[in-house]
XYZ file of C-alpha atoms in Angstrom:
657
model
C 14.489 19.545 10.597
C 11.415 17.029 9.672
C 8.499 17.102 11.663
C 7.402 13.535 13.191
C 3.426 13.822 13.354
C 1.562 12.160 15.865
C -2.502 11.694 15.416
C -3.720 15.468 16.399
C -0.801 17.473 15.852
C 0.029 20.125 13.162
C 2.922 21.639 11.463
C 3.604 25.038 9.532
C 4.569 24.552 5.566
C 7.445 26.632 4.681
C 6.317 26.251 0.260
C 3.322 25.752 -0.840
C 4.484 23.573 -4.210
C 4.034 20.168 -1.986
C 4.653 16.292 -2.978
C 2.584 14.255 -0.402
C 4.563 10.800 -0.497
C 2.555 7.690 0.545
C 4.007 4.171 1.531
C 2.103 1.393 2.187
C 3.369 -1.735 1.456
C 0.367 -3.180 -0.049
C -1.886 -1.522 -3.388
C -4.142 1.512 -1.903
C -6.399 4.031 -3.923
C -4.989 7.665 -2.955
C -7.256 10.583 -3.182
C -7.951 14.176 -1.678
C -10.796 16.279 -1.187
C -11.122 20.245 -1.152
C -13.297 21.549 1.602
C -14.595 24.554 2.369
C -13.923 26.203 5.814
C -16.059 23.811 7.814
C -14.711 21.007 5.873
C -17.304 20.645 4.095
C -16.717 19.106 -0.067
C -19.626 20.578 -2.178
C -19.504 17.761 -5.263
C -17.762 15.621 -6.856
C -15.913 18.093 -8.842
C -14.063 18.731 -5.408
C -12.654 15.074 -5.451
C -9.830 14.082 -6.927
C -10.140 10.116 -7.305
C -8.109 7.393 -10.120
C -11.151 8.081 -12.427
C -10.620 12.568 -12.021
C -6.969 12.405 -10.699
C -6.962 16.466 -11.753
C -8.511 19.190 -10.275
C -6.705 23.026 -9.514
C -3.264 23.002 -7.461
C -3.661 18.700 -7.206
C -3.345 15.684 -8.918
C -3.348 12.233 -7.417
C -2.360 8.213 -9.123
C -3.791 7.094 -11.502
C -4.726 3.745 -10.271
C -4.214 1.721 -6.910
C -0.292 1.109 -6.092
C 1.581 0.218 -2.991
C 3.636 3.981 -3.278
C 1.913 7.447 -4.025
C 3.206 10.740 -5.230
C 0.138 13.338 -4.496
C 1.389 16.772 -6.440
C -0.116 19.716 -3.904
C 0.305 23.420 -5.365
C -1.693 25.311 -2.657
C -1.305 28.343 -4.928
C -3.458 27.286 -7.533
C -6.276 25.355 -5.437
C -9.692 27.948 -5.624
C -10.092 30.739 -3.318
C -12.734 28.910 -1.295
C -11.210 26.022 -0.539
C -9.669 26.146 2.315
C -8.535 21.941 3.065
C -7.453 19.629 1.414
C -8.031 16.041 2.815
C -5.809 12.972 2.029
C -7.545 10.077 1.436
C -6.601 5.727 1.371
C -8.704 3.363 0.575
C -7.769 -0.778 -0.132
C -9.073 -1.500 -3.253
C -12.112 -4.189 -3.731
C -10.504 -6.559 -5.397
C -10.801 -10.431 -4.881
C -8.573 -11.774 -2.301
C -7.111 -8.389 -0.811
C -7.096 -7.367 2.398
C -9.765 -6.142 3.355
C -8.981 -4.293 6.831
C -6.196 -1.702 7.305
C -5.480 -3.984 10.425
C -4.424 -7.081 8.270
C -1.914 -4.818 6.411
C 1.728 -3.083 7.146
C 0.927 0.680 8.795
C 0.552 3.321 6.087
C 3.785 5.570 6.186
C 2.797 9.427 4.441
C 5.272 12.119 4.044
C 4.761 15.680 3.335
C 7.678 17.097 1.165
C 8.878 19.675 -0.789
C 9.276 19.577 -4.271
C 13.377 18.370 -4.016
C 12.443 15.488 -1.893
C 12.974 17.017 1.637
C 10.168 15.961 4.301
C 9.110 18.469 5.903
C 6.198 16.326 7.773
C 5.973 12.719 8.360
C 3.229 10.429 9.894
C 2.623 6.721 10.491
C -1.003 5.257 10.630
C -0.653 2.843 13.404
C -3.936 2.031 15.734
C -5.861 1.399 12.464
C -7.967 -2.010 12.845
C -11.247 -3.078 10.852
C -11.278 -0.062 9.052
C -10.943 -0.178 5.283
C -10.340 3.732 4.571
C -8.596 6.743 6.319
C -8.371 10.315 6.251
C -4.616 10.385 6.717
C -3.987 13.826 7.018
C -5.510 17.314 5.931
C -3.585 20.456 5.207
C -5.667 24.010 5.919
C -5.865 27.243 6.098
C -5.368 29.504 8.845
C -4.863 33.211 9.509
C -3.371 33.112 5.767
C -1.011 30.089 6.222
C -1.549 26.897 5.298
C -0.268 24.178 7.670
C -0.877 20.273 7.875
C -2.169 17.870 10.815
C -1.830 14.444 11.342
C -5.645 13.049 10.874
C -5.450 9.295 10.971
C -9.277 8.765 11.114
C -10.344 5.154 9.852
C -13.811 3.941 8.458
C -14.816 0.760 9.263
C -17.658 1.494 6.302
C -15.033 2.048 3.991
C -14.619 4.719 1.395
C -18.418 5.301 1.034
C -18.552 6.415 4.870
C -15.954 8.357 4.512
C -17.290 10.516 1.661
C -20.537 10.506 3.252
C -18.699 11.959 6.366
C -17.094 14.873 4.327
C -20.779 16.139 2.926
C -20.621 14.864 -0.520
C -23.965 13.957 -1.850
C -24.213 9.940 -3.436
C -21.113 9.387 -1.503
C -22.024 5.661 -2.061
C -22.282 5.401 -5.906
C -19.287 7.887 -6.102
C -17.213 5.458 -3.943
C -18.189 2.199 -6.444
C -17.066 4.495 -9.567
C -13.924 5.040 -8.184
C -13.409 1.801 -7.121
C -14.510 0.347 -10.864
C -11.875 3.128 -11.980
C -9.244 1.650 -10.179
C -9.982 -1.924 -10.920
C -9.702 -0.587 -15.012
C -6.597 0.450 -13.854
C -5.094 -2.527 -11.608
C -6.173 -4.329 -14.897
C -3.503 -2.527 -17.187
C -1.298 -2.275 -14.282
C 1.859 -4.032 -14.829
C 2.130 -7.037 -11.657
C 5.203 -6.075 -9.104
C 7.585 -8.530 -8.035
C 6.967 -10.700 -5.226
C 7.762 -9.628 -1.890
C 10.326 -11.099 -0.086
C 10.217 -12.832 2.857
C 12.345 -12.249 6.089
C 15.204 -14.898 5.032
C 15.155 -13.389 1.663
C 13.275 -16.015 -0.436
C 10.228 -15.562 -2.604
C 7.540 -18.091 -0.957
C 4.123 -18.936 -2.116
C 1.827 -20.060 0.279
C -0.750 -21.659 -1.275
C -1.915 -25.640 -0.715
C -0.745 -28.213 -2.707
C -1.674 -32.020 -4.268
C 2.160 -33.676 -3.561
C 5.154 -33.525 -0.846
C 5.763 -30.005 0.253
C 8.670 -27.918 -0.877
C 12.238 -29.616 -0.182
C 14.062 -28.157 2.621
C 16.714 -25.843 2.107
C 19.854 -26.330 3.124
C 21.530 -24.236 5.892
C 23.761 -20.962 5.366
C 26.887 -23.569 5.051
C 25.940 -24.810 2.108
C 23.957 -25.584 -1.348
C 21.156 -28.172 -0.615
C 21.096 -31.323 -3.355
C 18.867 -30.811 -6.207
C 15.906 -33.164 -5.371
C 13.069 -33.884 -8.106
C 9.829 -31.768 -8.188
C 6.995 -32.853 -7.379
C 3.657 -32.653 -8.534
C 2.036 -29.436 -7.149
C -1.441 -27.858 -7.686
C -1.633 -24.636 -5.793
C -4.855 -22.864 -4.586
C -5.751 -19.417 -5.811
C -2.767 -16.734 -4.517
C -1.520 -13.598 -5.874
C 1.702 -15.816 -7.335
C -0.133 -19.132 -7.973
C 0.755 -21.621 -10.950
C -0.130 -24.994 -12.354
C 0.731 -28.525 -11.724
C 4.279 -29.696 -12.314
C 4.286 -33.739 -13.646
C 5.957 -36.036 -11.066
C 4.446 -38.458 -8.796
C 1.932 -37.154 -6.330
C 1.524 -38.076 -2.755
C 1.345 -36.530 0.957
C 0.316 -33.431 2.456
C -0.413 -29.839 1.646
C 2.185 -27.835 2.382
C 3.979 -24.455 1.471
C 5.310 -24.006 -1.941
C 8.726 -22.566 -2.340
C 9.019 -20.223 -5.780
C 13.021 -20.692 -4.945
C 15.231 -22.859 -7.266
C 16.044 -25.976 -5.303
C 20.107 -25.206 -4.390
C 19.091 -21.592 -2.831
C 19.327 -21.267 0.541
C 16.996 -20.012 3.630
C 18.993 -17.142 4.812
C 19.244 -13.494 3.081
C 20.924 -13.530 -0.719
C 24.423 -12.816 -1.030
C 25.168 -8.965 -2.374
C 25.225 -8.489 -5.342
C 29.453 -8.899 -6.894
C 31.307 -5.356 -6.922
C 31.153 -3.457 -10.082
C 33.983 -2.104 -12.311
C 35.791 0.463 -10.942
C 35.028 3.794 -12.708
C 37.479 4.516 -15.546
C 37.877 8.277 -14.393
C 37.616 9.767 -10.617
C 34.013 11.594 -10.544
C 32.138 9.147 -13.425
C 30.078 6.491 -12.300
C 31.188 3.029 -12.049
C 30.942 1.044 -15.201
C 27.303 -1.206 -14.661
C 27.900 -4.818 -14.906
C 25.100 -7.280 -15.440
C 24.066 -9.234 -12.448
C 24.328 -6.492 -10.326
C 21.607 -7.503 -7.369
C 20.983 -9.563 -4.863
C 19.976 -13.061 -5.691
C 20.555 -16.826 -5.142
C 21.692 -17.024 -8.842
C 22.240 -15.285 -11.758
C 19.292 -15.756 -13.327
C 17.924 -14.327 -10.041
C 20.088 -11.427 -9.943
C 19.055 -10.699 -13.497
C 15.601 -10.778 -13.039
C 15.660 -8.217 -9.723
C 18.428 -6.008 -12.269
C 15.797 -5.602 -14.723
C 13.098 -4.605 -11.946
C 15.041 -2.199 -10.896
C 15.832 -0.608 -14.355
C 12.128 -0.563 -14.869
C 11.179 1.203 -11.014
C 14.356 3.541 -12.082
C 13.082 4.839 -15.193
C 9.836 5.118 -13.403
C 10.813 7.325 -11.173
C 13.372 9.419 -12.585
C 10.735 10.212 -14.915
C 8.653 11.267 -13.008
C 10.523 13.634 -11.685
C 11.627 15.018 -14.521
C 7.780 15.450 -14.994
C 6.778 16.836 -11.588
C 9.686 19.337 -12.117
C 8.802 20.155 -15.421
C 5.032 20.899 -14.214
C 5.919 22.845 -11.374
C 8.395 24.743 -13.905
C 5.350 25.843 -16.318
C 2.937 26.569 -13.298
C 5.517 29.140 -11.777
C 5.605 30.639 -14.598
C 1.825 30.621 -15.280
C 1.314 31.909 -11.570
C 4.640 34.754 -12.787
C 2.340 35.792 -15.730
C -0.640 36.067 -13.939
C 0.328 38.820 -11.101
C 2.802 40.634 -13.467
C -0.140 40.876 -16.218
C -2.855 41.981 -13.164
C -0.799 44.958 -12.578
C -1.853 47.985 -14.385
C 1.581 48.986 -14.334
C 2.779 46.478 -15.900
C 1.196 47.809 -19.644
C 3.071 50.846 -19.535
C 5.914 50.967 -21.544
C 7.796 47.473 -21.614
C 7.340 46.235 -18.509
C 4.851 43.289 -19.325
C 7.352 42.412 -22.108
C 9.996 42.135 -19.588
C 8.035 40.349 -17.340
C 7.175 37.474 -19.741
C 10.177 37.408 -20.686
C 11.920 36.405 -17.157
C 8.774 34.112 -16.519
C 9.990 31.938 -19.400
C 13.414 32.371 -18.687
C 13.232 30.884 -15.239
C 11.266 28.326 -16.639
C 13.563 27.308 -19.294
C 16.261 27.625 -16.758
C 14.111 25.196 -13.937
C 13.327 22.734 -17.017
C 16.730 22.741 -18.576
C 18.116 21.865 -15.176
C 15.650 19.162 -14.799
C 16.610 17.116 -18.041
C 20.406 17.579 -17.401
C 19.816 15.177 -14.534
C 17.037 12.969 -16.434
C 19.771 12.828 -19.344
C 22.276 11.821 -16.743
C 20.157 8.714 -15.224
C 18.958 7.674 -18.668
C 22.392 7.268 -19.595
C 23.196 5.388 -16.879
C 20.695 3.038 -17.119
C 21.107 3.400 -21.013
C 24.745 2.070 -20.336
C 23.556 -0.548 -17.823
C 21.005 -1.810 -20.096
C 23.631 -2.438 -22.834
C 25.813 -5.108 -20.433
C 22.658 -6.683 -19.216
C 20.909 -7.697 -22.529
C 23.626 -9.862 -24.079
C 23.552 -11.689 -20.603
C 20.455 -12.048 -19.983
C 18.957 -16.245 -20.066
C 16.704 -17.325 -22.962
C 13.349 -16.801 -20.902
C 14.466 -13.436 -20.484
C 16.162 -12.687 -23.355
C 14.330 -11.400 -26.800
C 14.650 -13.671 -30.379
C 17.655 -12.268 -31.801
C 19.553 -12.628 -28.315
C 22.302 -15.279 -29.811
C 21.480 -17.498 -26.503
C 18.514 -19.069 -28.613
C 21.081 -19.952 -31.016
C 22.483 -22.488 -28.031
C 19.144 -23.468 -26.809
C 18.729 -26.681 -24.947
C 15.271 -28.034 -23.282
C 15.908 -26.393 -19.747
C 14.966 -28.634 -16.546
C 13.377 -26.649 -14.538
C 11.123 -23.898 -14.782
C 12.797 -19.834 -15.008
C 11.450 -17.733 -12.574
C 10.120 -15.355 -15.140
C 9.393 -14.952 -19.319
C 9.731 -11.535 -21.705
C 7.027 -10.906 -23.311
C 7.889 -7.540 -24.855
C 9.172 -4.739 -23.860
C 8.493 -1.110 -22.454
C 9.437 2.076 -23.409
C 8.979 6.009 -22.184
C 8.286 8.653 -24.786
C 11.213 10.603 -22.857
C 13.906 8.054 -24.322
C 12.217 5.481 -27.250
C 15.276 3.779 -27.565
C 15.739 2.990 -23.608
C 13.975 -0.774 -23.667
C 13.110 -2.171 -20.595
C 12.428 -6.285 -20.906
C 8.959 -6.729 -19.502
C 8.894 -10.099 -17.020
C 5.977 -11.800 -15.958
C 6.501 -14.700 -13.442
C 6.109 -17.956 -13.996
C 3.945 -19.736 -13.392
C 1.403 -17.711 -14.930
C -0.494 -15.493 -12.542
C -3.293 -14.358 -14.845
C -3.978 -15.010 -18.895
C -2.901 -12.838 -21.535
C -5.195 -11.710 -24.442
C -3.719 -10.151 -27.546
C -5.530 -6.995 -29.036
C -6.350 -7.494 -32.268
C -9.022 -4.850 -32.598
C -7.931 -1.575 -34.729
C -9.411 1.007 -31.769
C -6.857 -0.492 -29.471
C -4.445 2.200 -30.087
C -3.481 4.785 -33.235
C -0.756 2.199 -34.562
C -3.453 -0.387 -35.031
C -5.888 2.279 -36.275
C -3.499 2.713 -39.616
C -3.056 -0.749 -39.668
C -4.850 -3.002 -42.344
C -7.928 -5.362 -39.963
C -6.622 -8.403 -41.601
C -2.761 -7.468 -41.409
C -3.212 -6.475 -37.935
C -5.213 -10.291 -37.041
C -2.111 -11.857 -38.828
C 0.190 -9.700 -36.710
C -1.839 -10.904 -33.441
C -1.961 -14.351 -34.376
C 1.562 -14.408 -34.923
C 2.240 -12.816 -31.423
C 0.200 -15.315 -29.828
C 2.041 -18.068 -31.172
C 5.593 -16.882 -30.546
C 4.459 -16.290 -26.695
C 3.386 -19.781 -26.807
C 6.692 -21.339 -28.268
C 8.150 -19.341 -25.394
C 6.062 -21.194 -22.656
C 6.824 -24.249 -24.314
C 10.771 -23.496 -24.875
C 10.895 -22.623 -21.161
C 9.655 -25.190 -19.318
C 11.016 -28.934 -19.028
C 9.879 -31.796 -21.634
C 6.493 -32.774 -21.000
C 5.331 -29.916 -18.379
C 3.444 -27.610 -20.568
C 0.417 -28.721 -22.806
C -0.538 -26.187 -25.339
C -3.978 -26.638 -27.134
C -5.870 -24.308 -29.761
C -9.406 -23.223 -30.238
C -9.821 -21.803 -34.027
C -13.322 -22.013 -34.590
C -13.244 -20.424 -38.034
C -9.841 -21.938 -39.430
C -8.280 -18.905 -40.196
C -5.716 -18.799 -38.783
C -4.284 -21.909 -40.089
C -0.850 -19.681 -41.557
C 0.066 -18.357 -38.082
C -0.071 -21.992 -36.242
C 2.072 -23.775 -38.557
C 4.851 -23.589 -36.572
C 3.087 -25.326 -33.971
C 1.080 -27.764 -35.868
C 4.097 -28.884 -37.788
C 6.506 -29.324 -35.340
C 4.025 -31.387 -33.439
C 4.163 -29.958 -30.137
C 0.044 -29.359 -29.724
C -2.011 -31.128 -27.366
C -3.816 -31.914 -30.177
C -4.927 -30.330 -34.089
C -7.001 -26.669 -33.741
C -10.200 -27.158 -32.570
C -12.820 -26.210 -35.092
C -16.369 -25.467 -35.009
C -19.172 -25.208 -32.595
C -18.398 -29.233 -32.029
C -14.685 -28.247 -31.573
C -14.918 -25.584 -28.984
C -17.702 -27.061 -27.059
C -15.032 -30.310 -26.399
C -11.978 -28.176 -25.893
C -13.635 -26.506 -22.991
C -15.034 -29.085 -21.421
C -12.080 -30.719 -20.774
C -10.408 -28.226 -19.885
C -13.564 -27.252 -17.480
C -13.868 -30.417 -16.037
C -9.024 -30.876 -15.377
C -10.173 -27.513 -13.060
C -12.719 -28.834 -10.946
C -10.839 -32.682 -10.903
C -7.976 -30.514 -9.201
C -9.778 -28.233 -7.064
C -11.745 -31.066 -5.714
C -8.866 -33.164 -5.222
C -7.525 -30.017 -3.288
C -9.654 -29.595 -1.426
C -9.950 -32.793 -0.333
C -6.929 -33.222 0.371
C -6.533 -36.282 -2.176
C -4.076 -36.615 -4.655
C -4.835 -40.427 -5.769
C -8.099 -39.320 -6.137
C -6.693 -37.944 -9.664
C -7.591 -39.989 -12.705
C -4.392 -41.607 -14.403
C -5.149 -39.721 -17.222
C -5.136 -36.227 -16.415
C -2.404 -34.621 -17.931
C -0.639 -32.731 -14.720
C 1.443 -30.997 -17.238
C 0.162 -27.036 -17.225
C -1.906 -26.426 -19.561
C -2.454 -22.678 -22.223
C -5.686 -22.309 -23.902
C -4.733 -20.299 -27.205
C -8.661 -18.895 -28.403
C -8.764 -16.902 -31.927
C -11.581 -15.393 -33.368
C -13.197 -15.146 -30.381
C -16.243 -15.035 -29.906
C -16.655 -16.581 -33.121
C -18.290 -20.662 -32.287
C -19.236 -19.803 -28.969
C -22.256 -20.204 -27.433
C -24.127 -18.796 -24.537
C -22.061 -22.200 -22.672
C -18.614 -21.901 -24.319
C -18.493 -18.156 -22.863
C -19.594 -19.338 -19.409
C -17.083 -22.035 -19.875
C -14.327 -19.525 -20.807
C -15.155 -16.770 -18.247
C -14.579 -19.784 -15.190
C -11.123 -20.872 -16.893
C -10.250 -17.424 -16.862
C -11.431 -17.123 -13.037
C -10.041 -20.471 -12.272
C -7.854 -21.802 -14.364
C -4.497 -19.809 -13.810
C -4.503 -21.171 -10.001
C -4.807 -24.793 -11.410
C -2.893 -24.322 -14.019
C -4.949 -23.576 -16.779
C -3.946 -20.686 -18.595
C -5.901 -18.214 -21.325
C -3.909 -16.792 -24.330
C -6.712 -14.771 -26.408
C -6.779 -13.033 -29.558
C -9.763 -11.258 -29.988
C -11.462 -7.803 -31.144
C -13.265 -6.740 -28.239
C -16.090 -4.653 -30.311
C -16.558 -8.625 -31.912
C -17.966 -9.798 -28.590
C -20.137 -6.195 -27.451
C -22.885 -7.935 -28.369
C -22.205 -9.608 -24.676
C -22.055 -5.857 -23.576
C -21.069 -5.609 -19.392
C -21.078 -9.447 -19.255
C -17.876 -9.893 -20.756
C -15.923 -6.774 -18.271
C -14.625 -9.493 -15.851
C -13.342 -11.041 -18.362
C -10.908 -9.093 -19.886
C -10.030 -7.459 -16.666
C -8.964 -10.825 -15.573
C -6.637 -11.069 -18.747
C -3.560 -8.881 -19.389
C -3.618 -6.782 -22.453
C -0.676 -6.785 -25.104
C -1.095 -5.660 -28.813
C 1.104 -6.979 -32.123
C 2.231 -3.428 -32.958
C 3.119 -0.440 -30.283
C 0.937 0.666 -27.814
C 1.159 3.328 -24.938
C -1.681 1.210 -22.067
C 0.117 -0.533 -19.988
C 0.871 1.175 -16.619
C 3.695 0.852 -13.844
C 3.186 -0.473 -10.443
C 4.774 2.749 -9.058
C 3.446 5.840 -10.400
C 1.887 4.737 -13.240
C 3.401 6.244 -16.058
C 1.675 4.819 -19.197
C 4.340 2.990 -20.800
C 4.415 1.814 -24.847
C 4.280 -1.900 -24.708
C 6.578 -3.676 -28.053
C 5.803 -7.187 -28.957
C 8.825 -9.088 -29.054
C 9.115 -9.881 -33.097
C 11.946 -12.814 -34.558
C 14.599 -11.724 -37.066
C 13.902 -11.395 -40.562
C 14.439 -14.747 -42.548
C 14.893 -16.257 -39.171
C 14.310 -19.892 -38.087
C 14.467 -19.477 -34.363
C 11.349 -19.735 -33.931
C 10.826 -23.457 -35.697
C 14.402 -24.475 -34.360
C 13.453 -24.073 -30.806
C 10.352 -26.262 -31.176
C 12.126 -28.832 -32.836
C 14.211 -29.094 -30.024
C 11.035 -28.832 -27.298
C 9.389 -31.777 -29.606
C 12.590 -34.007 -29.514
C 12.768 -33.469 -26.166
C 9.330 -34.318 -26.231
C 9.384 -37.431 -27.979
C 12.457 -38.774 -25.720
C 10.672 -38.403 -22.429
C 7.954 -40.512 -24.275
C 9.765 -43.514 -25.285
C 11.791 -43.153 -21.618
């Protein structure tokens, strides 16, 4: 029976191999400290945190997340340890919550490896605190117990560590937050949370009319024209759309105009199982949502999360089996009697047999889940709309310029080593929330190190052009503009599809003068739109201002950039996404090493992807390292050129109208 603890209450633990599960509703940092009989932490080597996630008998997450699973093996902690304290802290990210009183109360559960809850604790009553000691596991007369603590600290992580006797607590807290910032930079952003009514709503300031009203649940609303909007900075902010602008500011409904405001309908019924006892056959769109697009979007994210969690369960079971075998071998070999006759060999054989039995059982469960996910992927992939589909999907051969912006865009695939053939589409929400960096450096990964430098740079630029083409293809005609900075003119071949089709806003900018001109134009646009937002005066925008979203492709950074241009680029990376100006960088970080840490915020602000396979991205649930695979157009296919030709034709038609 689960013990529901209140602050100060304790409960005896029936086992020593545990998981501590944290659900916070917002990304939090999870860590743990090891203390002696007085609870004193004797150094940084007694602290597990995202920058140093493993200690004997203890492992924590490598990044901030809304959900955590901390692994604890009390038999493996050092003998001097009498207390394990679980710590939670809010990450120091711009725009994020700064106190626990502003977010949902975190929930902590101590469970067995099979998931059975032993004790739970909801951390209520927090207000100005930004860090909290959630609970502690302590040794008392040979037994281990758990106590609900809930001690908050308004001084944050540094104050909490100092309270446990840590020397240099402020410096350690700073290094932990820096490690968290690096982890969040490589993490895939999860889908936006739903409102109670079931829709995704972006609460942003806007120039133009408020979001169109949604119809009552009796029926769908008519499709109104989309107003021009210029959102302010927000976790799901995007840029303006073309159209008239006037009226007060107001929230923007991040939903298709025909969606209703009530909870979305349930997914369609799954196909019945062909045989009793077997799982039902998967179907495309097997998720909640008002449209098939939204259902498929949610289904893809559901598959992503399912694969992350089932793999985490498998890896945890394997780690437990290995740890148990090591403990049994240590006990057997420490007994002098095992050295007589074949007792030692028998003990080793039995320990390894138990390990193999546990790992085989875990692998069977994983294989069942993987087979179900593979079957689901097989029916989902052919049903995906163009924005979610790979280039080899037949949907691209029937491509037509859309009338509205899709929910998301596919920019690659993700997979784990347990099943490299099971690919999950990597979908990023639209409008883009952060820029993209295609890393052309050879030090990025093992695959990159084995690739010729020139070939790697060509692949990186080809990848950037393909992403730009997809963005142009999924936006309505005239609502997305692309600029290019190619200071050395080295990307002429890769840029040919964009240049020849006539979809660029202007010729690729070359030389220092071209770099300065493009950056000045886009910086001016950001400044003007921000001033209009603050003043609530859409009519003050110059009539020649392009209200379409802007994408700037930068090749071979920092070639052609002086200090002023670098500052402007950083400004666009920070301020641009909220007003519809986005970066697509093709760069090798080593080329910009002369700038040192000045550019660290720039790299962290961009979603890093690679032109070759690389396992650098993390999921937002358990933090696995996922291998990213870039999208490729089929060999000898002209699908990219055909799509761009339709985009260009639609633009010409729109200008004539």
